[in-house]
Structure formats: structure tokens, C-alpha cells
Amino acid sequence: MLQTYFEGNTLSVSLAMSDQSDLPHGRLITAVGMGEFAASLGNIPSLRNLTLGFRFDLNVTAHGIARLGVGLVPLQKTLKYLSLDLGFVDNNDPIPNNPIDFSCFGRSLGGFTHLQTLVLNLDGDINDSDPVRALGVHLACLPMSALVTLNDRDDCHCGLKVEKDRNCIVPNQQYSGDLGNACFECLPDANATACST
């Protein structure tokens, strides 16, 4: 329906706080639903600015985060602004912090060629260095000026920050013990099969 009737270039959607008590009919947002919704948005060629909120949708899991990224891939050459609030969607995941899912998500985000601003919130979704590394090698492919929440003040909760002196992405202080302080190198071809699961 959105693809048929939406003609603008800016869209903001909040599907946050979907849980059983709010939805007695039991239609919770899941990984599949998130992926299908994102794919429908990916079919709107006029979109240039997109804000999506899925915060506290506890049944989405990390797999849903990956599917969201895949769904948005058709917008990689046109989107200029992307804001994703995905805090606390990974909490019911049977494989928490699955690095494969975060590799897929990072690969999708790192492929945006015209992105001027990425606002990202993964609060509560990452507590391990493997997903941080998986995101780092792909987000390093974006312009550093676009990564507005990768700093100590705003905090994307993704374990990364922009090191302004070196103009690169590094692990934040929480993950520098495991991952060191070296700049992540842009590896656009890394994790080539991550989105195939």
C-alpha cells in the first residue's frame, strides 16, 4: 500500500513497544514482519529520508535487525538520511548477539553510497565484541561525517565511535580492551554470505 500511494521523500514510522499485553490478538512484530516491512519501504524509490523506530519490540531478535538491513538494500543508492531506533529488540533472541546477523546488518548499512546522516541506536542489543567487529568493518565504508551517533556523548550503543583525530571508526572504551584501538578498515566484501541465512 505504501508503495502505491506514498509520493513523498521523507517518511517517519514508529512501530515501537509491541508486546503481548499491548496486542491481545497476538500479532507481534517478528523478524519476518520487520523484514517484510523494510522490503516494502525499499520499493519506494522517492525516499530520501527515513526514520524507523522498533524500540522494545522484543520478538524481533537480531535476525530481524539483519532482515531490516536486507529490506533497505534497494535504497542504498538514493537514501540520504537514515535513523534506526532498534534498542532492546534482541532480548528474546535464542542466539543473543549473533555476529552473523550483525554482519548482515552492517554489510547492508555499509553499502549506502549517498548517506549523509546515519542515526543508530542498538541499546541493549550488543554486549559482545564479535558483533562490534562485524559492524565496524562495514560502517567504516560510510563517510565519517554521516555517523553522527558514533560518539561518547550520543552513543549508538553499538560499541563503536568515530575517532576524529584519525578520521576513522574505532571500538569505544567498552570494547577497546578486546578489540584494541586500531581503526576499522572498510571491508565492503567481508561477510559475503552473512545475509544468506
XYZ file of N, CA, C and O in Angstrom:
788
model
N 0.816 -1.176 0.000
C 0.000 0.000 0.000
C 0.873 1.258 0.000
O 0.598 2.207 -0.713
N 1.927 1.231 0.832
C 2.820 2.391 0.857
C 3.418 2.659 -0.511
O 3.497 3.802 -0.947
N 3.854 1.582 -1.196
C 4.474 1.758 -2.498
C 3.508 2.394 -3.494
O 3.914 3.134 -4.369
N 2.226 2.104 -3.348
C 1.225 2.600 -4.289
C 0.873 4.064 -4.061
O 0.760 4.834 -5.012
N 0.733 4.475 -2.801
C 0.185 5.797 -2.517
C 1.188 6.822 -2.013
O 0.927 8.012 -2.060
N 2.334 6.382 -1.522
C 3.302 7.332 -0.964
C 4.096 7.989 -2.085
O 4.699 7.321 -2.917
N 4.110 9.327 -2.102
C 4.818 10.060 -3.155
C 5.874 11.002 -2.609
O 6.535 11.683 -3.375
N 6.042 11.069 -1.299
C 6.989 11.997 -0.706
C 8.407 11.468 -0.708
O 8.698 10.392 -1.239
N 9.304 12.233 -0.086
C 10.694 11.772 0.024
C 11.130 11.577 1.470
O 12.250 11.174 1.718
N 10.235 11.873 2.432
C 10.551 11.735 3.857
C 9.469 10.921 4.547
O 8.276 11.209 4.384
N 9.892 9.916 5.307
C 8.936 9.061 5.999
C 9.463 8.750 7.391
O 10.634 8.425 7.567
N 8.585 8.855 8.385
C 8.920 8.511 9.764
C 7.851 7.552 10.281
O 6.658 7.868 10.229
N 8.291 6.382 10.762
C 7.363 5.353 11.234
C 7.858 4.827 12.571
O 9.022 4.478 12.719
N 6.941 4.751 13.541
C 7.273 4.125 14.818
C 6.375 2.922 15.025
O 5.148 3.042 15.060
N 7.000 1.764 15.141
C 6.296 0.527 15.457
C 6.834 -0.018 16.775
O 6.940 -1.222 16.976
N 7.179 0.886 17.660
C 7.845 0.522 18.911
C 6.869 -0.043 19.936
O 5.667 0.176 19.871
N 7.453 -0.744 20.907
C 6.757 -1.259 22.085
C 5.628 -2.211 21.747
O 4.542 -2.139 22.285
N 5.878 -3.102 20.847
C 4.914 -4.149 20.518
C 5.162 -5.329 21.452
O 6.170 -6.007 21.349
N 4.266 -5.557 22.375
C 4.377 -6.762 23.197
C 2.998 -7.379 23.412
O 1.974 -6.796 23.056
N 2.966 -8.566 23.986
C 1.732 -9.336 24.108
C 0.639 -8.576 24.842
O -0.522 -8.633 24.467
N 0.992 -7.826 25.874
C -0.032 -7.120 26.653
C -0.659 -5.977 25.857
O -1.814 -5.636 26.068
N 0.097 -5.418 24.914
C -0.446 -4.336 24.093
C -1.282 -4.867 22.937
O -2.132 -4.171 22.401
N -0.993 -6.093 22.517
C -1.644 -6.660 21.349
C -2.309 -7.979 21.710
O -1.745 -9.050 21.496
N -3.519 -7.932 22.256
C -4.161 -9.165 22.717
C -4.419 -10.166 21.597
O -4.557 -11.350 21.846
N -4.458 -9.701 20.340
C -4.664 -10.619 19.219
C -3.389 -11.391 18.889
O -3.407 -12.300 18.060
N -2.276 -11.049 19.535
C -1.046 -11.812 19.404
C -0.231 -11.544 18.161
O 0.674 -12.293 17.841
N -0.506 -10.491 17.433
C 0.252 -10.195 16.216
C 1.448 -9.313 16.535
O 1.451 -8.110 16.285
N 2.466 -9.915 17.081
C 3.662 -9.198 17.461
C 4.563 -8.989 16.257
O 4.546 -9.773 15.306
N 5.356 -7.940 16.296
C 6.344 -7.720 15.246
C 7.466 -8.728 15.444
O 8.046 -8.823 16.524
N 7.753 -9.482 14.405
C 8.780 -10.518 14.455
C 9.866 -10.188 13.436
O 9.768 -9.211 12.692
N 10.882 -11.044 13.379
C 11.950 -10.864 12.396
C 11.390 -10.873 10.983
O 11.747 -10.037 10.147
N 10.494 -11.780 10.711
C 9.901 -11.869 9.372
C 9.110 -10.603 9.052
O 9.248 -10.019 7.970
N 8.290 -10.168 10.010
C 7.487 -8.959 9.802
C 8.337 -7.726 9.588
O 8.042 -6.887 8.725
N 9.410 -7.617 10.369
C 10.296 -6.463 10.205
C 10.936 -6.488 8.824
O 11.027 -5.463 8.147
N 11.376 -7.652 8.382
C 11.994 -7.774 7.066
C 11.031 -7.439 5.950
O 11.388 -6.742 4.990
N 9.793 -7.915 6.062
C 8.794 -7.635 5.028
C 8.434 -6.151 4.999
O 8.261 -5.566 3.926
N 8.319 -5.547 6.163
C 8.029 -4.112 6.213
C 9.166 -3.310 5.585
O 8.935 -2.415 4.770
N 10.399 -3.654 5.935
C 11.554 -2.952 5.368
C 11.608 -3.140 3.857
O 11.916 -2.203 3.112
N 11.303 -4.345 3.391
C 11.313 -4.603 1.947
C 10.267 -3.756 1.232
O 10.504 -3.286 0.112
N 9.119 -3.539 1.888
C 8.101 -2.684 1.263
C 8.596 -1.247 1.165
O 8.354 -0.564 0.172
N 9.334 -0.789 2.177
C 9.905 0.556 2.123
C 11.003 0.632 1.068
O 11.171 1.664 0.398
N 11.730 -0.450 0.902
C 12.792 -0.492 -0.101
C 12.279 -0.339 -1.516
O 13.042 -0.057 -2.437
N 10.976 -0.522 -1.702
C 10.362 -0.383 -3.023
C 9.770 0.996 -3.268
O 8.980 1.167 -4.197
N 10.136 1.976 -2.432
C 9.675 3.350 -2.628
C 10.862 4.162 -3.138
O 11.668 4.669 -2.348
N 11.007 4.305 -4.435
C 12.209 4.937 -4.991
C 12.356 6.414 -4.660
O 13.456 6.949 -4.729
N 11.269 7.072 -4.270
C 11.353 8.511 -3.979
C 11.918 8.808 -2.592
O 12.249 9.960 -2.289
N 12.050 7.788 -1.728
C 12.513 8.017 -0.351
C 13.949 8.541 -0.319
O 14.841 7.979 -0.946
N 14.145 9.617 0.426
C 15.486 10.155 0.649
C 15.813 10.228 2.136
O 16.969 10.182 2.525
N 14.770 10.340 2.973
C 14.933 10.480 4.424
C 14.003 9.488 5.109
O 12.791 9.529 4.895
N 14.568 8.618 5.944
C 13.774 7.569 6.564
C 14.117 7.442 8.041
O 15.284 7.312 8.415
N 13.087 7.480 8.880
C 13.223 7.282 10.321
C 12.336 6.110 10.724
O 11.131 6.127 10.464
N 12.941 5.097 11.333
C 12.201 3.919 11.769
C 12.460 3.653 13.247
O 13.603 3.634 13.685
N 11.394 3.426 13.995
C 11.517 3.095 15.409
C 10.902 1.745 15.706
O 9.712 1.532 15.482
N 11.725 0.813 16.178
C 11.259 -0.519 16.567
C 11.620 -0.807 18.019
O 11.654 -1.951 18.441
N 11.910 0.203 18.796
C 12.401 0.045 20.161
C 11.464 -0.805 21.013
O 10.255 -0.622 21.000
N 12.045 -1.740 21.731
C 11.330 -2.633 22.655
C 10.397 -3.618 21.949
O 9.495 -4.155 22.576
N 10.587 -3.874 20.674
C 9.852 -4.945 20.009
C 10.631 -6.243 20.266
O 11.458 -6.664 19.469
N 10.345 -6.856 21.394
C 11.219 -7.898 21.934
C 11.249 -9.179 21.121
O 12.110 -10.020 21.322
N 10.317 -9.382 20.219
C 10.293 -10.609 19.432
C 10.975 -10.467 18.074
O 10.962 -11.388 17.276
N 11.560 -9.331 17.813
C 12.240 -9.111 16.535
C 13.550 -9.881 16.479
O 13.868 -10.522 15.480
N 14.322 -9.845 17.515
C 15.626 -10.512 17.651
C 16.656 -9.959 16.666
O 16.344 -9.144 15.804
N 17.889 -10.419 16.806
C 18.969 -9.957 15.929
C 18.704 -10.351 14.478
O 19.119 -9.660 13.553
N 18.007 -11.437 14.274
C 17.680 -11.847 12.908
C 16.791 -10.792 12.233
O 16.908 -10.536 11.036
N 15.908 -10.182 13.009
C 15.072 -9.100 12.473
C 15.896 -7.884 12.108
O 15.613 -7.202 11.118
N 16.932 -7.603 12.902
C 17.831 -6.489 12.587
C 18.513 -6.755 11.240
O 18.613 -5.867 10.399
N 18.936 -7.998 11.029
C 19.552 -8.366 9.747
C 18.553 -8.227 8.606
O 18.865 -7.662 7.551
N 17.336 -8.707 8.815
C 16.315 -8.631 7.764
C 15.937 -7.187 7.448
O 15.610 -6.861 6.301
N 15.964 -6.329 8.452
C 15.715 -4.906 8.210
C 16.762 -4.360 7.239
O 16.438 -3.684 6.268
N 18.015 -4.665 7.516
C 19.082 -4.199 6.632
C 18.906 -4.682 5.209
O 19.036 -3.911 4.250
N 18.573 -5.953 5.041
C 18.379 -6.526 3.704
C 17.218 -5.833 2.993
O 17.300 -5.513 1.805
N 16.141 -5.580 3.725
C 14.979 -4.929 3.126
C 15.261 -3.532 2.606
O 14.645 -3.079 1.636
N 16.207 -2.852 3.244
C 16.520 -1.471 2.848
C 17.574 -1.383 1.743
O 17.853 -0.290 1.247
N 18.150 -2.508 1.356
C 19.209 -2.508 0.331
C 18.811 -1.775 -0.955
O 19.629 -1.047 -1.524
N 17.567 -1.891 -1.451
C 17.226 -1.159 -2.681
C 17.360 0.363 -2.561
O 17.410 1.061 -3.577
N 17.445 0.884 -1.349
C 17.578 2.334 -1.144
C 19.035 2.777 -1.018
O 19.307 3.953 -0.784
N 19.987 1.863 -1.192
C 21.393 2.183 -0.967
C 21.924 3.303 -1.860
O 22.834 4.013 -1.473
N 21.370 3.474 -3.032
C 21.883 4.494 -3.952
C 21.122 5.812 -3.883
O 21.483 6.778 -4.557
N 20.068 5.864 -3.063
C 19.242 7.077 -3.041
C 19.064 7.705 -1.656
O 18.896 8.915 -1.553
N 19.081 6.893 -0.592
C 18.788 7.415 0.745
C 19.899 8.333 1.236
O 21.074 8.010 1.112
N 19.510 9.495 1.801
C 20.484 10.455 2.328
C 20.484 10.504 3.852
O 21.489 10.838 4.462
N 19.337 10.213 4.460
C 19.204 10.268 5.920
C 18.533 8.978 6.376
O 17.487 8.588 5.849
N 19.130 8.311 7.367
C 18.563 7.082 7.913
C 18.704 7.089 9.423
O 19.802 7.218 9.955
N 17.573 6.965 10.109
C 17.565 6.881 11.563
C 16.877 5.577 11.965
O 15.732 5.332 11.582
N 17.596 4.740 12.711
C 17.081 3.441 13.130
C 17.168 3.325 14.649
O 18.260 3.276 15.210
N 16.024 3.278 15.305
C 15.982 3.060 16.748
C 15.593 1.610 16.972
O 14.429 1.231 16.861
N 16.593 0.791 17.274
C 16.405 -0.650 17.420
C 16.727 -1.112 18.843
O 17.054 -2.278 19.055
N 16.652 -0.226 19.795
C 17.013 -0.565 21.162
C 16.132 -1.656 21.745
O 14.913 -1.616 21.636
N 16.777 -2.632 22.345
C 16.107 -3.701 23.092
C 15.198 -4.565 22.216
O 14.144 -4.989 22.661
N 15.610 -4.842 20.978
C 14.825 -5.779 20.174
C 15.449 -7.173 20.158
O 14.845 -8.115 19.671
N 16.644 -7.301 20.693
C 17.403 -8.555 20.637
C 17.244 -9.385 21.906
O 17.813 -10.454 22.028
N 16.440 -8.923 22.852
C 16.447 -9.523 24.183
C 15.903 -10.943 24.256
O 16.290 -11.720 25.107
N 14.979 -11.310 23.380
C 14.416 -12.667 23.398
C 15.100 -13.589 22.405
O 14.594 -14.650 22.081
N 16.253 -13.186 21.914
C 16.934 -13.955 20.873
C 17.492 -15.255 21.439
O 18.191 -15.246 22.439
N 17.222 -16.405 20.786
C 17.816 -17.667 21.258
C 19.334 -17.687 21.105
O 20.024 -18.401 21.811
N 19.868 -16.899 20.158
C 21.323 -16.770 19.999
C 21.651 -15.289 20.146
O 21.776 -14.560 19.159
N 21.734 -14.761 21.378
C 21.951 -13.339 21.550
C 23.256 -12.876 20.922
O 24.238 -13.600 20.895
N 23.237 -11.676 20.383
C 24.427 -11.062 19.787
C 25.013 -11.902 18.658
O 26.218 -11.997 18.509
N 24.156 -12.516 17.871
C 24.621 -13.359 16.780
C 25.454 -12.539 15.802
O 24.933 -11.663 15.117
N 26.763 -12.805 15.710
C 27.608 -11.992 14.837
C 27.230 -12.096 13.369
O 27.438 -11.166 12.601
N 26.617 -13.208 12.962
C 26.206 -13.339 11.558
C 25.120 -12.322 11.232
O 25.157 -11.651 10.189
N 24.150 -12.171 12.123
C 23.082 -11.196 11.883
C 23.618 -9.773 11.863
O 23.212 -8.962 11.024
N 24.536 -9.459 12.771
C 25.098 -8.107 12.783
C 26.041 -7.882 11.602
O 26.190 -6.764 11.120
N 26.669 -8.945 11.102
C 27.476 -8.839 9.890
C 26.593 -8.486 8.703
O 26.943 -7.632 7.878
N 25.443 -9.133 8.616
C 24.492 -8.852 7.545
C 23.986 -7.413 7.637
O 23.957 -6.679 6.646
N 23.603 -7.006 8.845
C 23.103 -5.637 9.068
C 24.178 -4.614 8.705
O 23.921 -3.650 7.981
N 25.395 -4.846 9.175
C 26.495 -3.931 8.874
C 26.796 -3.878 7.391
O 27.021 -2.801 6.826
N 26.776 -5.024 6.753
C 27.027 -5.085 5.303
C 25.989 -4.259 4.543
O 26.317 -3.541 3.598
N 24.733 -4.373 4.961
C 23.673 -3.600 4.318
C 23.877 -2.101 4.527
O 23.792 -1.317 3.581
N 24.165 -1.690 5.757
C 24.359 -0.256 6.038
C 25.588 0.294 5.332
O 25.566 1.415 4.813
N 26.660 -0.481 5.320
C 27.903 -0.008 4.707
C 27.808 0.196 3.211
O 28.662 0.854 2.615
N 26.767 -0.340 2.586
C 26.605 -0.210 1.147
C 25.882 1.050 0.696
O 25.732 1.282 -0.506
N 25.422 1.882 1.644
C 24.729 3.116 1.262
C 25.739 4.111 0.694
O 26.670 4.514 1.386
N 25.543 4.496 -0.544
C 26.550 5.324 -1.230
C 26.295 6.820 -1.148
O 27.206 7.607 -1.408
N 25.073 7.238 -0.796
C 24.758 8.670 -0.728
C 24.341 9.119 0.668
O 23.857 10.230 0.854
N 24.519 8.247 1.647
C 24.067 8.554 3.002
C 24.872 9.705 3.599
O 26.099 9.662 3.628
N 24.161 10.731 4.039
C 24.798 11.881 4.677
C 24.663 11.836 6.191
O 25.460 12.438 6.905
N 23.645 11.120 6.683
C 23.431 11.018 8.131
C 22.897 9.637 8.482
O 21.905 9.187 7.911
N 23.570 8.979 9.425
C 23.078 7.729 10.000
C 22.938 7.933 11.498
O 23.913 8.212 12.193
N 21.712 7.799 11.982
C 21.429 7.856 13.417
C 21.064 6.442 13.822
O 20.129 5.854 13.276
N 21.825 5.878 14.743
C 21.671 4.463 15.077
C 21.585 4.287 16.583
O 22.368 4.861 17.330
N 20.610 3.486 17.030
C 20.509 3.135 18.442
C 20.278 1.631 18.546
O 19.244 1.123 18.132
N 21.267 0.940 19.075
C 21.174 -0.508 19.296
C 21.196 -0.817 20.794
O 21.692 -1.867 21.205
N 20.655 0.057 21.602
C 20.712 -0.074 23.057
C 20.216 -1.444 23.513
O 19.113 -1.862 23.193
N 21.055 -2.145 24.262
C 20.680 -3.438 24.819
C 20.843 -4.600 23.862
O 20.648 -5.748 24.238
N 21.187 -4.337 22.594
C 21.276 -5.409 21.612
C 22.675 -6.011 21.509
O 22.823 -7.150 21.079
N 23.701 -5.249 21.852
C 25.078 -5.725 21.700
C 25.777 -5.723 23.054
O 25.812 -4.711 23.727
N 26.292 -6.868 23.462
C 27.133 -6.944 24.664
C 28.270 -7.919 24.448
O 28.633 -8.655 25.333
N 28.808 -7.923 23.241
C 29.895 -8.834 22.910
C 30.723 -8.189 21.797
O 30.203 -7.424 20.987
N 32.012 -8.496 21.753
C 32.889 -7.840 20.790
C 32.713 -8.334 19.351
O 33.017 -7.613 18.409
N 32.201 -9.548 19.142
C 32.045 -10.065 17.776
C 31.085 -9.227 16.921
O 31.406 -8.899 15.780
N 29.891 -8.868 17.424
C 29.027 -8.009 16.607
C 29.619 -6.616 16.395
O 29.383 -5.999 15.358
N 30.381 -6.122 17.354
C 31.022 -4.812 17.202
C 31.995 -4.865 16.022
O 31.994 -3.980 15.157
N 32.805 -5.896 15.983
C 33.750 -6.076 14.868
C 32.993 -6.209 13.552
O 33.362 -5.618 12.533
N 31.910 -6.987 13.567
C 31.119 -7.214 12.353
C 30.548 -5.913 11.803
O 30.542 -5.690 10.591
N 30.080 -5.053 12.688
C 29.566 -3.748 12.250
C 30.694 -2.817 11.824
O 30.571 -2.080 10.836
N 31.793 -2.839 12.562
C 32.885 -1.889 12.335
C 33.468 -1.936 10.944
O 33.717 -0.893 10.331
N 33.674 -3.137 10.399
C 34.314 -3.248 9.086
C 33.413 -2.750 7.963
O 33.896 -2.425 6.877
N 32.111 -2.656 8.223
C 31.187 -2.161 7.192
C 30.831 -0.687 7.400
O 30.778 0.079 6.433
N 30.598 -0.282 8.643
C 30.304 1.137 8.873
C 31.506 2.004 8.543
O 31.356 3.192 8.235
N 32.697 1.429 8.549
C 33.899 2.174 8.170
C 33.868 2.592 6.697
O 34.634 3.460 6.279
N 32.968 2.008 5.918
C 32.843 2.350 4.497
C 32.003 3.608 4.286
O 31.971 4.146 3.173
N 31.312 4.058 5.324
C 30.499 5.276 5.219
C 31.342 6.505 5.514
O 32.353 6.418 6.214
N 30.922 7.675 5.022
C 31.642 8.902 5.379
C 31.582 9.128 6.891
O 30.519 8.972 7.497
N 32.686 9.460 7.502
C 32.718 9.656 8.957
C 31.738 10.751 9.382
O 31.135 10.682 10.442
N 31.529 11.748 8.543
C 30.608 12.843 8.879
C 29.164 12.360 8.971
O 28.330 13.003 9.611
N 28.849 11.230 8.362
C 27.479 10.704 8.402
C 27.164 10.002 9.723
O 26.004 9.867 10.097
N 28.182 9.583 10.441
C 27.992 8.744 11.623
C 27.814 9.593 12.876
O 28.629 9.590 13.785
N 26.702 10.305 12.933
C 26.508 11.328 13.963
C 26.320 10.771 15.367
O 26.538 11.486 16.345
N 25.894 9.522 15.515
C 25.692 8.985 16.873
C 26.837 8.102 17.329
O 26.761 7.499 18.394
N 27.889 8.013 16.553
C 29.039 7.209 16.960
C 30.027 8.088 17.713
O 31.102 8.416 17.226
N 29.626 8.487 18.904
C 30.498 9.294 19.755
C 30.168 8.994 21.209
O 29.204 8.299 21.505
N 30.979 9.522 22.102
C 30.787 9.237 23.520
C 29.541 9.914 24.090
O 28.943 9.423 25.040
N 29.136 11.031 23.516
C 28.009 11.783 24.059
C 26.673 11.169 23.663
O 25.806 10.937 24.483
N 26.480 10.891 22.364
C 25.188 10.381 21.892
C 25.093 8.866 22.028
O 24.065 8.346 22.398
N 26.149 8.166 21.705
C 26.290 6.723 21.867
C 25.229 5.929 21.107
O 24.072 5.879 21.479
N 25.669 5.277 20.058
C 24.795 4.397 19.272
C 24.548 3.072 19.990
O 23.741 2.271 19.545
N 25.255 2.822 21.089
C 25.194 1.544 21.800
C 25.584 0.394 20.870
O 25.049 -0.700 20.977
N 26.483 0.685 19.957
C 26.918 -0.343 19.005
C 28.380 -0.699 19.211
O 28.946 -1.470 18.438
N 29.008 -0.134 20.246
C 30.393 -0.468 20.552
C 31.420 0.258 19.710
O 32.599 -0.057 19.771
N 30.983 1.232 18.925
C 31.867 1.950 18.010
C 31.816 3.443 18.256
O 30.841 3.959 18.784
N 32.874 4.128 17.852
C 32.861 5.588 17.876
C 33.783 6.111 16.783
O 34.702 5.416 16.334
N 33.509 7.329 16.352
C 34.373 7.973 15.370
C 35.521 8.630 16.112
O 35.310 9.403 17.056
N 36.730 8.301 15.712
C 37.938 8.933 16.245
C 38.268 10.106 15.329
O 38.784 9.926 14.226
N 37.915 11.302 15.774
C 38.025 12.478 14.901
C 39.461 12.780 14.499
O 39.723 13.171 13.358
N 40.410 12.602 15.405
C 41.804 12.913 15.076
C 42.326 12.053 13.933
O 43.137 12.494 13.131
N 41.855 10.800 13.877
C 42.316 9.886 12.825
C 41.281 9.712 11.707
O 41.526 9.009 10.742
N 40.103 10.336 11.866
C 39.022 10.264 10.888
C 38.679 8.816 10.532
O 38.667 8.416 9.365
N 38.395 8.040 11.592
C 38.065 6.635 11.379
C 37.183 6.133 12.520
O 37.001 6.810 13.522
N 36.663 4.927 12.347
C 35.862 4.270 13.388
C 36.762 3.346 14.193
O 37.564 2.593 13.624
N 36.619 3.403 15.512
C 37.368 2.537 16.412
C 36.390 1.934 17.426
O 35.284 2.435 17.596
N 36.787 0.865 18.104
C 35.950 0.367 19.211
C 35.854 1.432 20.305
O 36.833 2.137 20.570
N 34.699 1.556 20.932
C 34.600 2.504 22.038
C 35.315 1.937 23.266
O 35.834 0.819 23.233
N 35.343 2.687 24.349
C 36.139 2.279 25.516
C 35.657 0.963 26.117
O 36.430 0.228 26.714
N 34.397 0.618 25.939
C 33.880 -0.636 26.484
C 34.467 -1.851 25.753
O 34.616 -2.924 26.326
N 34.808 -1.700 24.474
C 35.283 -2.832 23.681
C 36.740 -2.723 23.252
O 37.273 -3.636 22.637
N 37.399 -1.619 23.588
C 38.793 -1.458 23.177
C 39.701 -2.471 23.870
O 40.742 -2.840 23.332
N 39.319 -2.959 25.040
C 40.111 -3.984 25.716
C 40.187 -5.267 24.903
O 41.235 -5.893 24.803
N 39.065 -5.656 24.292
C 39.027 -6.864 23.465
C 39.515 -6.619 22.042
O 40.155 -7.473 21.438
N 39.181 -5.456 21.494
C 39.415 -5.214 20.071
C 40.566 -4.259 19.781
O 40.935 -4.073 18.628
N 41.115 -3.636 20.818
C 42.201 -2.685 20.610
C 41.691 -1.317 20.191
O 40.496 -1.040 20.227
N 42.605 -0.450 19.778
C 42.259 0.924 19.414
C 42.528 1.241 17.950
O 42.489 2.395 17.544
N 42.823 0.227 17.160
C 43.116 0.459 15.742
C 41.839 0.842 14.996
O 40.732 0.454 15.375
N 42.017 1.610 13.934
C 40.890 1.989 13.081
C 40.352 0.757 12.359
O 41.124 -0.086 11.895
N 39.038 0.661 12.264
C 38.450 -0.374 11.424
C 38.679 -0.003 9.975
O 38.487 1.138 9.571
N 39.100 -0.981 9.198
C 39.304 -0.780 7.771
C 38.007 -1.119 7.043
O 37.333 -2.096 7.391
N 37.643 -0.325 6.066
C 36.466 -0.599 5.248
C 36.696 -1.878 4.454
O 37.613 -1.961 3.636
N 35.859 -2.876 4.708
C 35.947 -4.152 4.004
C 34.581 -4.470 3.391
O 33.817 -5.280 3.925
N 34.241 -3.832 2.283
C 32.893 -3.980 1.726
C 32.553 -5.411 1.302
O 31.388 -5.792 1.268
N 33.569 -6.214 0.995
C 33.305 -7.587 0.555
C 33.329 -8.594 1.697
O 33.120 -9.789 1.476
N 33.586 -8.122 2.897
C 33.615 -9.034 4.052
C 32.204 -9.566 4.323
O 31.213 -8.919 3.986
N 32.135 -10.717 4.933
C 30.862 -11.321 5.344
C 29.905 -11.506 4.164
O 28.712 -11.254 4.271
N 30.442 -11.940 3.044
C 29.668 -12.020 1.797
C 28.441 -12.934 1.910
O 27.443 -12.714 1.229
N 28.497 -13.939 2.774
C 27.371 -14.872 2.865
C 26.496 -14.618 4.102
O 25.568 -15.375 4.363
N 26.782 -13.545 4.835
C 26.067 -13.316 6.101
C 24.571 -13.134 5.914
O 23.791 -13.498 6.788
N 24.135 -12.578 4.802
C 22.714 -12.308 4.593
C 21.977 -13.461 3.927
O 20.801 -13.343 3.611
N 22.660 -14.583 3.738
C 22.019 -15.704 3.044
C 21.291 -16.653 3.972
O 20.661 -17.589 3.529
N 21.368 -16.417 5.295
C 20.703 -17.323 6.235
C 19.259 -16.929 6.469
O 18.878 -15.817 6.309
